[in-house]
Amino acid sequence: MDSCCTMSESDTDSSSQDDNFDTEYYEKIEREVEIIDDSDNKSSHPAEILLQNKAALLISDLKENANTTQVAINRMIAGVNAMMPHYNDFVKNELLKRSQSGIIRVEDVINFFQFLDGQNIFEGVQTSYRQKWYEKEMWPEHLEFRKIILKWKTVMHKDKIVEVPKDFGYRVSFYHQLHILLQNDEVLKCIDHPKPSLQNKFTSILDGYIYQSHEVVKLDPHALAFILYVDDVACTDVLSSYQDHGIRNYSWTLANIYPELRSTLRTINLLALANAKVAKKYKNEPFLRDFIFWINKLSSKEGVTFKIKNVDRVFHGFLLIVIGDLPASGNIGGFKESASAKCPCRTCFVCLEDICNFLSEDDVVLRNQQLHKEQLQMMKEANDDNISLDQEERIIFSDSEDDLPQEKRPLCAQAAQLSTKFGINDESCLLKLTHFDCCRSMPHDIMHVFLEGILKSECHYILQDSIGPKKLSLAEVNFFLENYDYEQWKTDKPSPIETKHMKSGLRQNSSQVLMLSTLLPFVVQEHCDEKKLQNFVLLLMIFNLCLSHEIEVQDIDCLKKMIREYLEHFNILYPNKFVPKHHFLIHLPTQIYLFGPLTEQWAMRFEAFHSQMKRLTKVLHNAKNLVFSLMTRLLSKRSLELRQLGANFLSKDILVPNISSETTLDNLMFQECILQVTRGLQASSKLLVLKTLKFHGAKYEPGALLHILDKKNTLPTFGVVCEIYGLEGRYYVIYHEVITLRATKVLNAYQFMFSSSSCYSALIVPDSFLPRVLHVKRNSIDYAVIRGNPKPQYAGVL
């Protein structure tokens, strides 16, 4: 028996290490959490023990039976704890009311607690129905929606014949939503105090020619400009749900909000949700009717009067652009939705079979609104008037039975031929807008053009050319991607590339493609065909300029030349690989001129809004009417945000400091650096010492590489973050400047070396964006790659 209990020396050491670890771990917990030992007094406090037991049961039930996350449980506990002081005040006040001459009798206490036994701490909001009623009655920010029924169907229900909605969707009142948004001080500040436009420079969508020259802006210099987003999102699991899987999302945002504040999802407002097939069937009009009505009212001379802070104010506005991917934008605009259409571009009349021969916008015939309407009229006249809807199905539209929605009608042979020739499917409901041009106000989205299009494809081509016998192996590529230090971009880490992906295509999302394309030149440089790699790097330079938040007029001319050169060489290097998304590149320079930086027009943040909807779907598990549940949850969340955040509705989480300690200026080693950029500070001024600073989604911490906005040098200036301090809402980044050696065009990067000098400088974090920099080390050489570089090192790369 003794021999069975004998442990080896190594086992003993391991056991003692585990014991030490457990002891240290629990000692740490006891230091952080106050633990009350009631082992000797359990019988004297049965009510306390019972309350604690009930709390433990509630938490376990929420976690195990309701599948609630620990984050949600923590928020519930914190919320109940925050309610307790108010509950105690209620108890105290009720007891005082029942007292006689300041004396509280025992029977008063007993009667009062008998009264409390029938009460609920969640009284008035304990059910979903009562919660909705309370929000509607008590919250001015409460948002409601209505059901739009388009068609009914007859079904058997409990041995009775009843009519139920067949085609329907949900819509928010645009007027009410805008009225609530305009009550916010931060939103009003953006409208009333727009940032000044700089000559020959584009920093905002309001700097574009369309806004600056618009008729409504001439009438009102502070006119509201709206961005409409339309796209389909697949929320449900195709294999497990009997519902149609596509949901059409109609959302809008206010372009007047400063660019640096518009990156948050809180600026996106849900307008309508419907089944995608239903939306297409009725040409989107029922779900945009209210929006179109109020936009036309805003763009009129009279404008629309809103009561803001109890003062009547007249606002004017108009729809500036519509954003979406190719199918959704084509559908909402009435154009062809497929990239394989004979005339696939909604901006020009280029023919698919000749698309690779037109490498500049100067070479194509552009669409215009007048010609577009003439072509629609020709199709209408040619179409067969005898085709009608099935009269057996009753159609009802909730807004007005006198103005019924029309289903999309099939085209006769002659009209179908004209449709193919013109690249038009049908008349768009957006043509009812007073000031909107479908032919130039529906820009091509660079997220779909690059990250879900040509950049993703060309990463695939480059890998195919680089991987093979006596060349680079797929295992080496994956090893580099796995072991690279992604710093604050760990969520963008590319997924492992499998052998089957080399044939069928890469399986990476948009953020992963952006990271993969940045790192790829460092991986394949010695194995890829030189001309193909150079052309790929030129595409990266084009995309970098497209990502820039500040573009000058001369940059637009540079972009035109780069795009033409890239497309010319792509045709030679990859015969028969030219697709419509390559063609869309030629329209991007004009888009900058019309609507400012392309990041102001892309769908990246709207796609993040889609991701939020997909996560909600997994929580809701609603296979009966998912659209209703999504609409309810999303609007409830928006109402809560408007109420909770108030003055910080836009700016919350733009700057997120992670504070470690406090100090005074005279104790700082870098006090001279701070005094050089801020005058008038006292030696006793208290500063916050930060571990990290999250700035517009990028996290800065000691060791991170910065792009210093120093325009004196030909080469960009970089610095390594040493310390971060905060003082009265301002943040100071102390950095050590590095030496930029040269631009390495074949890697789309700048080679640098760390300086041995002890010279440090301070940078005040600006209100706008800082260019993002990736630090890549290859063969013991340090490189910096700038994302969104407004000044590409372009001098005829090929």
PDB file of N, CA and C in Angstrom, residues 57 114 183 192 197-198 201 223 278 281 297 309 417 442 452 628 675 678 684 738 742 768 781 783 796:
ATOM      1  N   LEU A  57     -28.543  31.769  -6.769  1.00  0.00           N
ATOM      2  CA  LEU A  57     -29.409  30.995  -7.656  1.00  0.00           C
ATOM      3  C   LEU A  57     -29.787  31.781  -8.901  1.00  0.00           C
ATOM      4  N   GLN A 114     -45.217  44.442   5.323  1.00  0.00           N
ATOM      5  CA  GLN A 114     -46.277  43.655   4.703  1.00  0.00           C
ATOM      6  C   GLN A 114     -46.695  44.285   3.372  1.00  0.00           C
ATOM      7  N   GLN A 183     -32.025  67.063 -31.303  1.00  0.00           N
ATOM      8  CA  GLN A 183     -32.031  67.575 -29.929  1.00  0.00           C
ATOM      9  C   GLN A 183     -30.656  67.450 -29.278  1.00  0.00           C
ATOM     10  N   ASP A 192     -24.258  73.483 -36.909  1.00  0.00           N
ATOM     11  CA  ASP A 192     -24.173  74.945 -36.795  1.00  0.00           C
ATOM     12  C   ASP A 192     -22.750  75.471 -36.953  1.00  0.00           C
ATOM     13  N   SER A 197     -14.004  74.744 -45.221  1.00  0.00           N
ATOM     14  CA  SER A 197     -13.416  74.056 -46.377  1.00  0.00           C
ATOM     15  C   SER A 197     -12.112  74.739 -46.760  1.00  0.00           C
ATOM     16  N   LEU A 198     -11.099  73.939 -47.041  1.00  0.00           N
ATOM     17  CA  LEU A 198      -9.793  74.457 -47.432  1.00  0.00           C
ATOM     18  C   LEU A 198      -9.657  74.436 -48.947  1.00  0.00           C
ATOM     19  N   LYS A 201      -8.323  71.312 -51.265  1.00  0.00           N
ATOM     20  CA  LYS A 201      -8.106  70.185 -50.358  1.00  0.00           C
ATOM     21  C   LYS A 201      -9.459  69.619 -49.938  1.00  0.00           C
ATOM     22  N   ALA A 223     -27.195  73.532 -44.634  1.00  0.00           N
ATOM     23  CA  ALA A 223     -28.165  72.520 -45.044  1.00  0.00           C
ATOM     24  C   ALA A 223     -27.718  71.125 -44.624  1.00  0.00           C
ATOM     25  N   VAL A 278     -39.161  40.774 -50.836  1.00  0.00           N
ATOM     26  CA  VAL A 278     -40.314  41.685 -50.797  1.00  0.00           C
ATOM     27  C   VAL A 278     -39.903  43.084 -51.228  1.00  0.00           C
ATOM     28  N   LYS A 281     -39.471  43.134 -54.901  1.00  0.00           N
ATOM     29  CA  LYS A 281     -40.752  42.927 -55.572  1.00  0.00           C
ATOM     30  C   LYS A 281     -41.521  44.229 -55.727  1.00  0.00           C
ATOM     31  N   LYS A 297     -39.523  67.707 -48.622  1.00  0.00           N
ATOM     32  CA  LYS A 297     -39.946  68.843 -47.805  1.00  0.00           C
ATOM     33  C   LYS A 297     -38.726  69.644 -47.329  1.00  0.00           C
ATOM     34  N   LYS A 309     -35.004  72.413 -28.386  1.00  0.00           N
ATOM     35  CA  LYS A 309     -34.844  73.064 -27.076  1.00  0.00           C
ATOM     36  C   LYS A 309     -35.937  74.107 -26.859  1.00  0.00           C
ATOM     37  N   GLN A 417     -34.935  44.151 -74.555  1.00  0.00           N
ATOM     38  CA  GLN A 417     -33.773  44.471 -75.394  1.00  0.00           C
ATOM     39  C   GLN A 417     -33.223  45.855 -75.045  1.00  0.00           C
ATOM     40  N   MET A 442     -24.560  57.895 -56.790  1.00  0.00           N
ATOM     41  CA  MET A 442     -24.493  56.540 -56.254  1.00  0.00           C
ATOM     42  C   MET A 442     -23.073  56.017 -56.474  1.00  0.00           C
ATOM     43  N   GLU A 452     -13.258  43.406 -51.142  1.00  0.00           N
ATOM     44  CA  GLU A 452     -14.055  42.246 -51.531  1.00  0.00           C
ATOM     45  C   GLU A 452     -14.016  42.053 -53.044  1.00  0.00           C
ATOM     46  N   PHE A 628     -39.043  41.643 -37.253  1.00  0.00           N
ATOM     47  CA  PHE A 628     -39.686  42.376 -36.159  1.00  0.00           C
ATOM     48  C   PHE A 628     -38.772  42.429 -34.931  1.00  0.00           C
ATOM     49  N   LEU A 675       6.068  71.004 -22.006  1.00  0.00           N
ATOM     50  CA  LEU A 675       6.061  72.468 -21.941  1.00  0.00           C
ATOM     51  C   LEU A 675       6.335  73.104 -23.299  1.00  0.00           C
ATOM     52  N   THR A 678       2.757  73.004 -24.855  1.00  0.00           N
ATOM     53  CA  THR A 678       1.686  73.649 -24.081  1.00  0.00           C
ATOM     54  C   THR A 678       2.297  74.620 -23.085  1.00  0.00           C
ATOM     55  N   SER A 684       3.074  72.008 -10.369  1.00  0.00           N
ATOM     56  CA  SER A 684       2.203  71.152  -9.555  1.00  0.00           C
ATOM     57  C   SER A 684       1.017  70.587 -10.343  1.00  0.00           C
ATOM     58  N   VAL A 738      12.695  58.130 -34.839  1.00  0.00           N
ATOM     59  CA  VAL A 738      13.589  57.183 -35.499  1.00  0.00           C
ATOM     60  C   VAL A 738      14.118  57.817 -36.783  1.00  0.00           C
ATOM     61  N   ARG A 742      14.965  55.348 -46.271  1.00  0.00           N
ATOM     62  CA  ARG A 742      14.595  55.387 -47.688  1.00  0.00           C
ATOM     63  C   ARG A 742      13.191  54.806 -47.872  1.00  0.00           C
ATOM     64  N   SER A 768      -8.553  65.107 -35.266  1.00  0.00           N
ATOM     65  CA  SER A 768      -8.814  64.293 -36.445  1.00  0.00           C
ATOM     66  C   SER A 768      -7.971  63.021 -36.407  1.00  0.00           C
ATOM     67  N   ILE A 781      15.776  43.971 -40.738  1.00  0.00           N
ATOM     68  CA  ILE A 781      15.585  45.358 -41.179  1.00  0.00           C
ATOM     69  C   ILE A 781      14.189  45.799 -40.774  1.00  0.00           C
ATOM     70  N   TYR A 783      10.850  48.116 -41.094  1.00  0.00           N
ATOM     71  CA  TYR A 783      10.074  48.838 -42.098  1.00  0.00           C
ATOM     72  C   TYR A 783       8.810  49.409 -41.452  1.00  0.00           C
ATOM     73  N   GLY A 796       6.412  56.598 -61.413  1.00  0.00           N
ATOM     74  CA  GLY A 796       6.518  55.628 -62.484  1.00  0.00           C
ATOM     75  C   GLY A 796       7.114  54.342 -61.959  1.00  0.00           C
TER      76      GLY A 796
END
